Short mmCIF file of C-alpha atoms in Angstrom, two decimals:
data_model
loop_
_atom_site.label_atom_id
_atom_site.label_comp_id
_atom_site.label_asym_id
_atom_site.label_seq_id
_atom_site.Cartn_x
_atom_site.Cartn_y
_atom_site.Cartn_z
CA MET A 1 0.00 0.00 0.00
CA ASN A 2 1.55 3.29 -1.15
CA VAL A 3 1.20 5.89 1.64
CA GLN A 4 3.29 8.93 2.46
CA PRO A 5 4.48 8.78 6.09
CA PHE A 6 4.13 11.87 8.28
CA GLU A 7 3.94 12.84 11.93
CA LYS A 8 2.44 15.98 13.46
CA ASN A 9 2.64 17.10 17.09
CA ILE A 10 -0.03 19.21 18.77
CA PRO A 11 1.49 22.32 20.45
CA ILE A 12 0.58 21.61 24.08
CA ILE A 13 1.89 23.97 26.76
CA ASN A 14 2.28 21.90 29.92
CA GLN A 15 -0.23 23.28 32.43
CA ASN A 16 0.83 20.88 35.22
CA PHE A 17 -2.78 19.99 36.00
CA LYS A 18 -2.84 17.92 39.17
CA ASP A 19 -5.60 15.45 38.21
CA PHE A 20 -5.20 14.79 34.52
CA ASN A 21 -2.32 16.51 32.74
CA PRO A 22 -1.84 16.13 28.96
CA VAL A 23 1.86 16.31 28.13
CA THR A 24 2.19 15.53 24.42
CA ALA A 25 -0.18 14.53 21.63
CA GLY A 26 -0.17 14.11 17.89
CA PHE A 27 -1.04 11.92 14.93
CA ALA A 28 1.00 10.00 12.41
CA GLN A 29 0.84 7.91 9.28
CA CYS A 30 3.56 5.37 9.91
CA ALA A 31 5.96 3.95 7.38
CA PRO A 32 5.93 0.18 6.79
CA LEU A 33 7.48 -1.65 9.77
CA HIS A 34 7.93 1.60 11.70
CA SER A 35 8.38 0.73 15.40
CA ASN A 36 9.24 2.24 18.76
CA SER A 37 12.30 0.01 19.19
CA HIS A 38 14.65 2.99 19.45
CA CYS A 39 12.44 5.04 21.79
CA PRO A 40 13.30 5.32 25.50
CA ILE A 41 10.95 3.97 28.14
CA ARG A 42 8.32 6.68 28.74
CA GLN A 43 7.54 8.27 32.08
CA PHE A 44 3.92 9.03 31.11
CA PHE A 45 0.78 7.11 30.27
CA GLN A 46 0.21 6.96 26.53
CA ILE A 47 -2.82 5.88 24.52
CA HIS A 48 -3.04 5.32 20.76
CA TYR A 49 -6.18 5.12 18.65
CA ILE A 50 -5.78 3.39 15.29
CA VAL A 51 -7.67 5.24 12.56
CA SER A 52 -6.66 2.92 9.72
CA GLY A 53 -4.12 0.26 8.83
CA ASN A 54 -2.69 -2.51 10.96
CA GLY A 55 0.16 -3.31 13.31
CA THR A 56 1.39 -5.32 16.27
CA PHE A 57 1.46 -4.31 19.94
CA SER A 58 3.29 -6.25 22.69
CA THR A 59 3.05 -5.61 26.43
CA SER A 60 5.83 -5.78 29.00
CA ASN A 61 4.66 -9.23 30.11
CA GLY A 62 4.82 -10.74 26.62
CA GLU A 63 1.21 -10.46 25.45
CA THR A 64 1.03 -9.70 21.72
CA TYR A 65 -1.95 -8.27 19.82
CA GLU A 66 -2.63 -7.82 16.12
CA LEU A 67 -4.51 -4.51 15.96
CA GLY A 68 -6.35 -2.52 13.34
CA ALA A 69 -8.79 0.32 12.75
CA GLY A 70 -10.94 1.12 15.79
CA ASP A 71 -8.56 -0.39 18.34
CA VAL A 72 -6.78 1.48 21.12
CA PHE A 73 -3.68 0.39 23.01
CA ILE A 74 -2.59 1.82 26.34
CA MET A 75 0.94 1.99 27.74
CA HIS A 76 1.79 2.59 31.39
CA PRO A 77 4.74 4.70 32.54
CA PHE A 78 8.13 3.08 33.16
CA LYS A 79 7.09 -0.15 31.41
CA LYS A 80 8.63 -1.62 28.27
CA TYR A 81 6.33 -2.04 25.28
CA PHE A 82 6.86 -2.74 21.60
CA TYR A 83 4.66 -1.75 18.68
CA GLU A 84 5.25 -1.98 14.95
CA ALA A 85 3.33 -0.96 11.85
CA ASP A 86 2.34 -3.58 9.31
CA LYS A 87 4.66 -4.08 6.33
CA TYR A 88 1.92 -3.77 3.71
CA ASP A 89 -0.80 -1.72 5.43
CA PRO A 90 0.93 0.47 8.07
CA TRP A 91 -1.32 2.11 10.58
CA TYR A 92 -2.35 5.72 10.97
CA TYR A 93 -2.97 6.59 14.62
CA ILE A 94 -3.75 9.44 16.99
CA TRP A 95 -1.94 9.45 20.32
CA VAL A 96 -1.77 11.39 23.57
CA ALA A 97 0.54 11.12 26.59
CA PHE A 98 -0.58 12.23 30.04
CA GLU A 99 0.08 12.08 33.78
CA GLY A 100 -1.62 13.10 37.05
CA GLU A 101 -3.39 11.69 40.07
CA PHE A 102 -6.52 10.75 38.16
CA ALA A 103 -4.43 9.27 35.35
CA GLN A 104 -3.39 6.51 37.76
CA LYS A 105 -6.85 5.03 37.27
CA PHE A 106 -5.69 3.87 33.83
CA LEU A 107 -3.66 1.25 35.70
CA ASN A 108 -6.98 -0.51 36.36
CA LEU A 109 -7.77 -0.82 32.65
CA TYR A 110 -6.74 -3.41 30.09
CA HIS A 111 -4.01 -2.63 27.57
CA VAL A 112 -6.17 -3.10 24.47
CA TYR A 113 -9.77 -2.14 23.67
CA LYS A 114 -12.11 -1.85 20.71
CA PHE A 115 -13.22 1.80 20.87
CA ASP A 116 -16.52 2.94 19.36
CA LYS A 117 -16.33 6.71 19.99
CA PRO A 118 -13.62 7.72 17.48
CA GLU A 119 -14.83 11.33 17.52
CA LEU A 120 -13.10 11.81 20.91
CA PHE A 121 -9.74 11.03 19.33
CA TYR A 122 -10.61 13.03 16.22
CA ASN A 123 -11.26 15.98 18.55
CA ILE A 124 -7.74 15.56 19.96
CA ARG A 125 -6.28 15.47 16.45
CA ASP A 126 -8.29 18.49 15.29
CA SER A 127 -7.27 20.52 18.35
CA ILE A 128 -4.10 21.29 16.40
CA ASN A 129 -6.22 23.99 14.73
CA LEU A 130 -7.00 25.75 18.02
CA GLU A 131 -5.14 28.98 18.69
CA GLN A 132 -4.83 28.21 22.41
CA TYR A 133 -6.18 26.04 25.25
CA HIS A 134 -4.89 22.83 23.68
CA ALA A 135 -4.19 21.21 27.08
CA GLU A 136 -7.59 22.12 28.52
CA TYR A 137 -9.44 20.81 25.47
CA ILE A 138 -7.47 17.56 25.36
CA LEU A 139 -8.00 17.05 29.10
CA ALA A 140 -11.76 17.12 28.53
CA GLN A 141 -11.46 14.51 25.76
CA LEU A 142 -9.32 12.26 27.99
CA LEU A 143 -11.96 12.29 30.71
CA LEU A 144 -14.58 11.26 28.16
CA ILE A 145 -12.28 8.56 26.78
CA TYR A 146 -11.80 7.18 30.29
CA ARG A 147 -15.56 7.21 30.81
CA GLU A 148 -15.95 5.00 27.73
CA LEU A 149 -13.22 2.56 28.77
CA ALA A 150 -13.75 2.23 32.51
CA PRO A 151 -16.38 0.10 34.24
CA LYS A 152 -19.25 2.42 35.06
CA GLN A 153 -18.88 2.06 38.82
CA LEU A 154 -15.27 3.27 38.64
CA PHE A 155 -16.28 6.31 36.65
CA LYS A 156 -19.20 7.25 38.88
CA HIS A 157 -17.22 7.18 42.11
CA ALA A 158 -14.25 9.22 40.93
CA SER A 159 -14.42 10.72 37.47
CA TYR A 160 -17.53 12.85 38.07
CA ALA A 161 -15.80 14.43 41.07
CA HIS A 162 -12.70 15.22 39.00
CA ILE A 163 -14.77 16.67 36.16
CA ILE A 164 -16.52 18.94 38.66
CA ARG A 165 -13.20 20.02 40.15
CA HIS A 166 -11.82 20.78 36.69
CA GLN A 167 -14.91 22.86 35.88
CA ILE A 168 -14.50 24.76 39.16
CA CYS A 169 -10.81 25.48 38.54
CA SER A 170 -11.48 26.54 34.95
CA ASP A 171 -14.43 28.84 35.64
CA TYR A 172 -14.72 29.68 39.34
CA THR A 173 -15.02 33.44 38.67
CA SER A 174 -18.44 32.96 37.05
CA ASN A 175 -19.97 31.77 40.33
CA PRO A 176 -20.88 28.23 39.22
CA THR A 177 -23.55 26.64 41.38
CA VAL A 178 -23.42 23.02 42.51
CA SER A 179 -26.61 22.42 40.52
CA GLU A 180 -24.94 23.72 37.35
CA LEU A 181 -21.85 21.61 37.95
CA ALA A 182 -23.99 18.53 38.59
CA LYS A 183 -26.05 19.15 35.45
CA TYR A 184 -22.81 19.31 33.42
CA CYS A 185 -22.15 15.70 34.51
CA GLY A 186 -25.74 14.59 34.10
CA ILE A 187 -26.29 13.85 37.80
CA ASN A 188 -28.27 15.56 40.57
CA ARG A 189 -26.95 18.11 43.07
CA THR A 190 -27.02 15.86 46.12
CA TYR A 191 -25.17 13.02 44.40
CA ALA A 192 -22.58 15.45 43.00
CA THR A 193 -21.91 16.84 46.47
CA GLN A 194 -21.56 13.33 47.94
CA LEU A 195 -19.11 12.18 45.26
CA PHE A 196 -17.05 15.37 45.47
CA LYS A 197 -16.81 15.25 49.25
CA LYS A 198 -15.87 11.57 49.19
CA GLU A 199 -13.06 12.21 46.69
CA PHE A 200 -11.68 15.51 48.06
CA GLY A 201 -12.88 15.75 51.66
CA VAL A 202 -14.79 19.03 51.26
CA SER A 203 -18.00 20.14 49.59
CA PRO A 204 -17.89 21.82 46.15
CA VAL A 205 -18.99 25.13 47.74
CA LYS A 206 -16.11 25.11 50.23
CA TYR A 207 -13.72 24.14 47.45
CA ILE A 208 -14.86 27.06 45.27
CA ASN A 209 -14.48 29.50 48.16
CA SER A 210 -11.00 28.23 49.03
CA ILE A 211 -9.85 28.74 45.43
CA ARG A 212 -11.26 32.28 45.37
CA ILE A 213 -9.61 33.18 48.68
CA ASN A 214 -6.22 31.77 47.64
CA HIS A 215 -6.38 33.59 44.31
CA ALA A 216 -7.39 36.84 46.03
CA ARG A 217 -4.47 36.54 48.47
CA SER A 218 -2.08 36.05 45.57
CA LYS A 219 -3.42 39.11 43.75
CA LEU A 220 -3.38 41.18 46.93
CA SER A 221 0.22 40.31 47.76
CA SER A 222 1.36 41.41 44.29
CA GLY A 223 0.37 45.02 45.05
CA TYR A 224 -0.79 45.63 41.50
CA TYR A 225 -4.55 45.34 41.97
CA SER A 226 -7.17 47.30 43.86
CA MET A 227 -9.60 45.57 46.21
CA SER A 228 -12.47 46.12 43.77
CA GLU A 229 -10.46 44.64 40.90
CA ILE A 230 -9.52 41.59 43.00
CA ALA A 231 -13.11 41.09 44.14
CA GLU A 232 -14.41 41.21 40.58
CA GLU A 233 -11.72 38.91 39.16
CA CYS A 234 -12.09 36.34 41.95
CA GLY A 235 -15.87 36.20 41.74
CA PHE A 236 -16.73 37.90 45.04
#
């Protein structure tokens, strides 16, 4: 099969998000027999979605899979893996590497899945066209990807809480209510509060207020802002 190999990286600025932090991402049409044999062992999680073509993926414990379009394979940090594109029909894939506290939940997943929501990976690929906020946009796609892969009970008891926290951190100045945050996840206010408190030890309201206060203190100590400016920016 005559294809022109290429690789494109998405310009992510590392935001050092605590929960789910995208580090690198991109997409590539591999050359025949292209492999990762010369790549160092990675310190991040990495997931590939195969758009087309075929290849082989081997885990650190010797399991080998023949994969094709619609499959994903997941690699854990500090583990040795091998993957290689097919000689005659080399794969084209989209990939993203990430870290963070919530990312550790990927350790509970299998290495290989058939994935039926390709638009989530297409969104990652197409984020190369964004002028900014690449990391934030890709983070949102990763949470949705995890939701599709994880057993539902795992997602309900942790991921909803992390989505709510991310929404708070991203938009706390707009005075988000717990009801609005819960609606974003498709759950009710009481359940959202219970999940959030179980995961982080405080209610969403207390968490929002603590972020505002800490941000206000930082602005105040800089000496560059008036009290009214700080109050408006911090959502008071």
